[in-house]
Amino acid sequence: RARRSGPPDGGWGWMIVAGCFLVTICTRAVTRCISIFFVEFQAYFGQDYARTAWIHSIVDCATMLCAPLGSLISNHVSCQVGIMLGGLLASTGLILSSFATSLEHLYLSLGVLTGLGFALCYSPAIAMVGKYFNKRKALAYGIAMSGSGIGTFILAPVVQLLIEQFSWRGALLILGGFVLNLCVCGALMRPISLKDDCKTAPEFLEQNYVPETQKQDLKRMSICSPLIKLWPHDCLCYCSWKEYDFLLMPGFMVLAVSILFMAYGCSPLFVYLVPYALSVGVSHHQAAFLMSILGVIDIIGNITFGWLTDRRCLKKHRYFCYLFAVGMDGLCCLFLPVLQSFPLLVPFSFTFGYFDGAYVTLIPVMTADVVGTSLLSSALGVVYFLHAIPYLVSPPVAGWLVDTTGSYTASFLLCGFSMIFSSALLCFARLAKKIKRTRLQSLTGNTALKQHIWTNGTIAYSVTAELDQRDVEALAVDTNSYSNR
């Protein structure tokens, strides 16, 4: 397969977007709709909020915790194989859940097995969009990620209707058949090879990735037998490490910490919005309709924010657009406890849904800006892995607070402050970085800085992305050389 010099920004890429759109419907939308089963599970098994909330927590945790496994299969086997396998596992988990006789049964089937299947599908599908698009990346991600909102809008009332007609067991069985469509999505994911992807053995010989002694061994191997493709163990280990060397980037570390707090804040709301609405006197159909509103506005947030941040005026400010969206969702959570009627909860669903769609669209774009396109699949695996512990812990903690205090106020306040802290952390990190860069520039001079940027081969492929992560180290080297003169 011939290698492209860059993403095609169209063509089959739009089919990849369509496939990712369907993947997000079958994974994230179905996960959100599990909250509609919350009251049914609680009543049928006679358990409290905290124990019942573990079902949703385990699904989300398994999806994010196993995201690196999905990236690994995508990188080393095939994205198509990974998504099809994930679809089979997720469907099996939902079908087995329809025969559950205890919460522990649901923990394993609906939580672990279905979550693992979703993990094998979600991050590889999102990474494929990043490989096919560059100039219109945010718009492509906006369309692809809008599947979560559209799926929630459609599935929420449908799932409620299925529960009423066929009980929760029949609804889970039908969802299991629906999730099999992930296998069709996997078939759409045609691989693409870019020049900045992982290199072949001859290309590694041209770089300084392999020690000189091993270069000679590789050359002798290629002369004696062109069919030998085995690399020395050290070279393979180095290649594997190169897939994850972004973990040491300061910018990625800050993003990772902020994601932990953001994930903690956003997860409980999708679990407890319906139970909270029911507790303040909203009917079952109105409560499900709130989830539908949240889902359809989520779509608008996905697409409009994706389109806006691709514009020239905002493309350089994606970072601040992301933290603004996260901060606004945090403020919405803080105001939620005083909204105790359906007419007041509708504006909340509009606002929270819009900004939720906005920052979800920008997560892969932000990650690509930090680590580059070639490492996007591995980086997204880590980013979604970081969602795992907050997704596992936050709904049961929120349920324990509800059981202890007798209200949802403490739970929603904790979620709001967590998301606001995530946004503030990113803001302070960017301000500190800007101050430090300005001070270093005053020491080295603008001329020396520009020369470094355009002559350093390690960042020539993406100046803006790599400069954000390595400018401090580079400027420190320039400062030392300048002082020695």
PDB file of N, CA and C in Angstrom, residues 408-460:
ATOM      1  N   TYR A 408     -29.605  15.276  46.506  1.00  0.00           N
ATOM      2  CA  TYR A 408     -28.586  15.231  45.455  1.00  0.00           C
ATOM      3  C   TYR A 408     -27.654  16.446  45.488  1.00  0.00           C
ATOM      4  N   THR A 409     -27.862  17.356  46.403  1.00  0.00           N
ATOM      5  CA  THR A 409     -27.125  18.623  46.387  1.00  0.00           C
ATOM      6  C   THR A 409     -25.618  18.421  46.490  1.00  0.00           C
ATOM      7  N   ALA A 410     -25.177  17.636  47.482  1.00  0.00           N
ATOM      8  CA  ALA A 410     -23.737  17.434  47.685  1.00  0.00           C
ATOM      9  C   ALA A 410     -23.099  16.773  46.464  1.00  0.00           C
ATOM     10  N   SER A 411     -23.795  15.823  45.869  1.00  0.00           N
ATOM     11  CA  SER A 411     -23.250  15.115  44.699  1.00  0.00           C
ATOM     12  C   SER A 411     -23.036  16.063  43.529  1.00  0.00           C
ATOM     13  N   PHE A 412     -24.040  16.891  43.233  1.00  0.00           N
ATOM     14  CA  PHE A 412     -23.928  17.792  42.088  1.00  0.00           C
ATOM     15  C   PHE A 412     -22.924  18.920  42.343  1.00  0.00           C
ATOM     16  N   LEU A 413     -22.830  19.393  43.585  1.00  0.00           N
ATOM     17  CA  LEU A 413     -21.834  20.428  43.892  1.00  0.00           C
ATOM     18  C   LEU A 413     -20.419  19.890  43.717  1.00  0.00           C
ATOM     19  N   LEU A 414     -20.184  18.659  44.162  1.00  0.00           N
ATOM     20  CA  LEU A 414     -18.861  18.056  44.006  1.00  0.00           C
ATOM     21  C   LEU A 414     -18.503  17.902  42.525  1.00  0.00           C
ATOM     22  N   CYS A 415     -19.481  17.513  41.717  1.00  0.00           N
ATOM     23  CA  CYS A 415     -19.244  17.388  40.271  1.00  0.00           C
ATOM     24  C   CYS A 415     -18.902  18.746  39.658  1.00  0.00           C
ATOM     25  N   GLY A 416     -19.647  19.778  40.025  1.00  0.00           N
ATOM     26  CA  GLY A 416     -19.404  21.106  39.468  1.00  0.00           C
ATOM     27  C   GLY A 416     -18.030  21.647  39.814  1.00  0.00           C
ATOM     28  N   PHE A 417     -17.646  21.543  41.086  1.00  0.00           N
ATOM     29  CA  PHE A 417     -16.341  22.057  41.491  1.00  0.00           C
ATOM     30  C   PHE A 417     -15.204  21.261  40.855  1.00  0.00           C
ATOM     31  N   SER A 418     -15.404  19.970  40.634  1.00  0.00           N
ATOM     32  CA  SER A 418     -14.376  19.151  39.989  1.00  0.00           C
ATOM     33  C   SER A 418     -14.123  19.615  38.554  1.00  0.00           C
ATOM     34  N   MET A 419     -15.183  19.900  37.799  1.00  0.00           N
ATOM     35  CA  MET A 419     -15.023  20.340  36.412  1.00  0.00           C
ATOM     36  C   MET A 419     -14.445  21.755  36.344  1.00  0.00           C
ATOM     37  N   ILE A 420     -14.846  22.623  37.268  1.00  0.00           N
ATOM     38  CA  ILE A 420     -14.287  23.981  37.293  1.00  0.00           C
ATOM     39  C   ILE A 420     -12.798  23.937  37.612  1.00  0.00           C
ATOM     40  N   PHE A 421     -12.407  23.050  38.531  1.00  0.00           N
ATOM     41  CA  PHE A 421     -10.977  22.916  38.849  1.00  0.00           C
ATOM     42  C   PHE A 421     -10.196  22.421  37.638  1.00  0.00           C
ATOM     43  N   SER A 422     -10.782  21.485  36.878  1.00  0.00           N
ATOM     44  CA  SER A 422     -10.124  20.992  35.663  1.00  0.00           C
ATOM     45  C   SER A 422      -9.858  22.133  34.689  1.00  0.00           C
ATOM     46  N   SER A 423     -10.856  22.989  34.496  1.00  0.00           N
ATOM     47  CA  SER A 423     -10.701  24.129  33.591  1.00  0.00           C
ATOM     48  C   SER A 423      -9.681  25.124  34.121  1.00  0.00           C
ATOM     49  N   ALA A 424      -9.736  25.412  35.425  1.00  0.00           N
ATOM     50  CA  ALA A 424      -8.801  26.372  36.020  1.00  0.00           C
ATOM     51  C   ALA A 424      -7.366  25.872  35.944  1.00  0.00           C
ATOM     52  N   LEU A 425      -7.171  24.565  36.115  1.00  0.00           N
ATOM     53  CA  LEU A 425      -5.823  23.994  36.046  1.00  0.00           C
ATOM     54  C   LEU A 425      -5.199  24.225  34.671  1.00  0.00           C
ATOM     55  N   LEU A 426      -5.967  23.985  33.611  1.00  0.00           N
ATOM     56  CA  LEU A 426      -5.463  24.217  32.257  1.00  0.00           C
ATOM     57  C   LEU A 426      -5.164  25.694  32.021  1.00  0.00           C
ATOM     58  N   CYS A 427      -6.019  26.555  32.547  1.00  0.00           N
ATOM     59  CA  CYS A 427      -5.823  27.996  32.373  1.00  0.00           C
ATOM     60  C   CYS A 427      -4.540  28.458  33.052  1.00  0.00           C
ATOM     61  N   PHE A 428      -4.319  28.050  34.304  1.00  0.00           N
ATOM     62  CA  PHE A 428      -3.121  28.455  35.030  1.00  0.00           C
ATOM     63  C   PHE A 428      -1.858  27.872  34.392  1.00  0.00           C
ATOM     64  N   ALA A 429      -1.953  26.628  33.891  1.00  0.00           N
ATOM     65  CA  ALA A 429      -0.794  26.015  33.239  1.00  0.00           C
ATOM     66  C   ALA A 429      -0.401  26.788  31.984  1.00  0.00           C
ATOM     67  N   ARG A 430      -1.385  27.209  31.189  1.00  0.00           N
ATOM     68  CA  ARG A 430      -1.074  27.963  29.981  1.00  0.00           C
ATOM     69  C   ARG A 430      -0.507  29.344  30.313  1.00  0.00           C
ATOM     70  N   LEU A 431      -1.050  29.992  31.334  1.00  0.00           N
ATOM     71  CA  LEU A 431      -0.525  31.299  31.730  1.00  0.00           C
ATOM     72  C   LEU A 431       0.910  31.185  32.246  1.00  0.00           C
ATOM     73  N   ALA A 432       1.178  30.164  33.062  1.00  0.00           N
ATOM     74  CA  ALA A 432       2.531  29.959  33.573  1.00  0.00           C
ATOM     75  C   ALA A 432       3.506  29.670  32.447  1.00  0.00           C
ATOM     76  N   LYS A 433       3.070  28.893  31.471  1.00  0.00           N
ATOM     77  CA  LYS A 433       3.928  28.570  30.327  1.00  0.00           C
ATOM     78  C   LYS A 433       4.227  29.812  29.493  1.00  0.00           C
ATOM     79  N   LYS A 434       3.212  30.647  29.323  1.00  0.00           N
ATOM     80  CA  LYS A 434       3.405  31.875  28.543  1.00  0.00           C
ATOM     81  C   LYS A 434       4.371  32.828  29.243  1.00  0.00           C
ATOM     82  N   ILE A 435       4.246  32.951  30.564  1.00  0.00           N
ATOM     83  CA  ILE A 435       5.156  33.824  31.326  1.00  0.00           C
ATOM     84  C   ILE A 435       6.590  33.311  31.231  1.00  0.00           C
ATOM     85  N   LYS A 436       6.754  31.997  31.371  1.00  0.00           N
ATOM     86  CA  LYS A 436       8.103  31.421  31.313  1.00  0.00           C
ATOM     87  C   LYS A 436       8.706  31.572  29.923  1.00  0.00           C
ATOM     88  N   ARG A 437       7.882  31.387  28.890  1.00  0.00           N
ATOM     89  CA  ARG A 437       8.384  31.539  27.519  1.00  0.00           C
ATOM     90  C   ARG A 437       8.810  32.980  27.243  1.00  0.00           C
ATOM     91  N   THR A 438       8.023  33.930  27.733  1.00  0.00           N
ATOM     92  CA  THR A 438       8.369  35.336  27.535  1.00  0.00           C
ATOM     93  C   THR A 438       9.687  35.677  28.209  1.00  0.00           C
ATOM     94  N   ARG A 439       9.894  35.146  29.399  1.00  0.00           N
ATOM     95  CA  ARG A 439      11.134  35.417  30.123  1.00  0.00           C
ATOM     96  C   ARG A 439      12.337  34.804  29.420  1.00  0.00           C
ATOM     97  N   LEU A 440      12.164  33.581  28.883  1.00  0.00           N
ATOM     98  CA  LEU A 440      13.268  32.944  28.169  1.00  0.00           C
ATOM     99  C   LEU A 440      13.567  33.658  26.854  1.00  0.00           C
ATOM    100  N   GLN A 441      12.515  34.149  26.192  1.00  0.00           N
ATOM    101  CA  GLN A 441      12.728  34.888  24.956  1.00  0.00           C
ATOM    102  C   GLN A 441      13.512  36.167  25.198  1.00  0.00           C
ATOM    103  N   SER A 442      13.264  36.797  26.322  1.00  0.00           N
ATOM    104  CA  SER A 442      13.996  38.019  26.636  1.00  0.00           C
ATOM    105  C   SER A 442      15.472  37.741  26.864  1.00  0.00           C
ATOM    106  N   LEU A 443      15.810  36.509  27.277  1.00  0.00           N
ATOM    107  CA  LEU A 443      17.204  36.147  27.503  1.00  0.00           C
ATOM    108  C   LEU A 443      17.914  35.764  26.208  1.00  0.00           C
ATOM    109  N   THR A 444      17.232  35.035  25.348  1.00  0.00           N
ATOM    110  CA  THR A 444      17.896  34.513  24.146  1.00  0.00           C
ATOM    111  C   THR A 444      17.754  35.425  22.935  1.00  0.00           C
ATOM    112  N   GLY A 445      16.690  36.236  22.893  1.00  0.00           N
ATOM    113  CA  GLY A 445      16.448  37.089  21.730  1.00  0.00           C
ATOM    114  C   GLY A 445      15.585  36.380  20.714  1.00  0.00           C
ATOM    115  N   ASN A 446      14.782  37.143  20.006  1.00  0.00           N
ATOM    116  CA  ASN A 446      13.852  36.566  19.037  1.00  0.00           C
ATOM    117  C   ASN A 446      14.560  35.890  17.878  1.00  0.00           C
ATOM    118  N   THR A 447      15.726  36.409  17.461  1.00  0.00           N
ATOM    119  CA  THR A 447      16.439  35.840  16.316  1.00  0.00           C
ATOM    120  C   THR A 447      16.891  34.430  16.601  1.00  0.00           C
ATOM    121  N   ALA A 448      17.485  34.248  17.793  1.00  0.00           N
ATOM    122  CA  ALA A 448      17.961  32.914  18.154  1.00  0.00           C
ATOM    123  C   ALA A 448      16.799  31.934  18.255  1.00  0.00           C
ATOM    124  N   LEU A 449      15.674  32.420  18.766  1.00  0.00           N
ATOM    125  CA  LEU A 449      14.513  31.549  18.894  1.00  0.00           C
ATOM    126  C   LEU A 449      14.001  31.091  17.535  1.00  0.00           C
ATOM    127  N   LYS A 450      13.875  32.022  16.587  1.00  0.00           N
ATOM    128  CA  LYS A 450      13.371  31.658  15.262  1.00  0.00           C
ATOM    129  C   LYS A 450      14.319  30.683  14.573  1.00  0.00           C
ATOM    130  N   GLN A 451      15.639  30.891  14.751  1.00  0.00           N
ATOM    131  CA  GLN A 451      16.597  30.001  14.112  1.00  0.00           C
ATOM    132  C   GLN A 451      16.444  28.586  14.656  1.00  0.00           C
ATOM    133  N   HIS A 452      16.240  28.485  15.961  1.00  0.00           N
ATOM    134  CA  HIS A 452      16.065  27.166  16.548  1.00  0.00           C
ATOM    135  C   HIS A 452      14.809  26.475  16.019  1.00  0.00           C
ATOM    136  N   ILE A 453      13.751  27.218  15.899  1.00  0.00           N
ATOM    137  CA  ILE A 453      12.483  26.624  15.475  1.00  0.00           C
ATOM    138  C   ILE A 453      12.601  26.030  14.077  1.00  0.00           C
ATOM    139  N   TRP A 454      13.251  26.755  13.166  1.00  0.00           N
ATOM    140  CA  TRP A 454      13.224  26.321  11.768  1.00  0.00           C
ATOM    141  C   TRP A 454      14.394  25.434  11.373  1.00  0.00           C
ATOM    142  N   THR A 455      15.331  25.203  12.279  1.00  0.00           N
ATOM    143  CA  THR A 455      16.473  24.368  11.916  1.00  0.00           C
ATOM    144  C   THR A 455      16.528  23.071  12.698  1.00  0.00           C
ATOM    145  N   ASN A 456      15.731  22.930  13.764  1.00  0.00           N
ATOM    146  CA  ASN A 456      15.753  21.707  14.542  1.00  0.00           C
ATOM    147  C   ASN A 456      14.978  20.624  13.814  1.00  0.00           C
ATOM    148  N   GLY A 457      15.667  19.553  13.394  1.00  0.00           N
ATOM    149  CA  GLY A 457      15.017  18.530  12.601  1.00  0.00           C
ATOM    150  C   GLY A 457      13.974  17.737  13.344  1.00  0.00           C
ATOM    151  N   THR A 458      14.105  17.684  14.677  1.00  0.00           N
ATOM    152  CA  THR A 458      13.168  16.855  15.424  1.00  0.00           C
ATOM    153  C   THR A 458      11.783  17.426  15.449  1.00  0.00           C
ATOM    154  N   ILE A 459      11.622  18.727  15.146  1.00  0.00           N
ATOM    155  CA  ILE A 459      10.278  19.310  15.182  1.00  0.00           C
ATOM    156  C   ILE A 459       9.877  19.893  13.841  1.00  0.00           C
ATOM    157  N   ALA A 460      10.623  19.544  12.811  1.00  0.00           N
ATOM    158  CA  ALA A 460      10.349  20.141  11.507  1.00  0.00           C
ATOM    159  C   ALA A 460       9.016  19.692  10.941  1.00  0.00           C
TER     160      ALA A 460
END
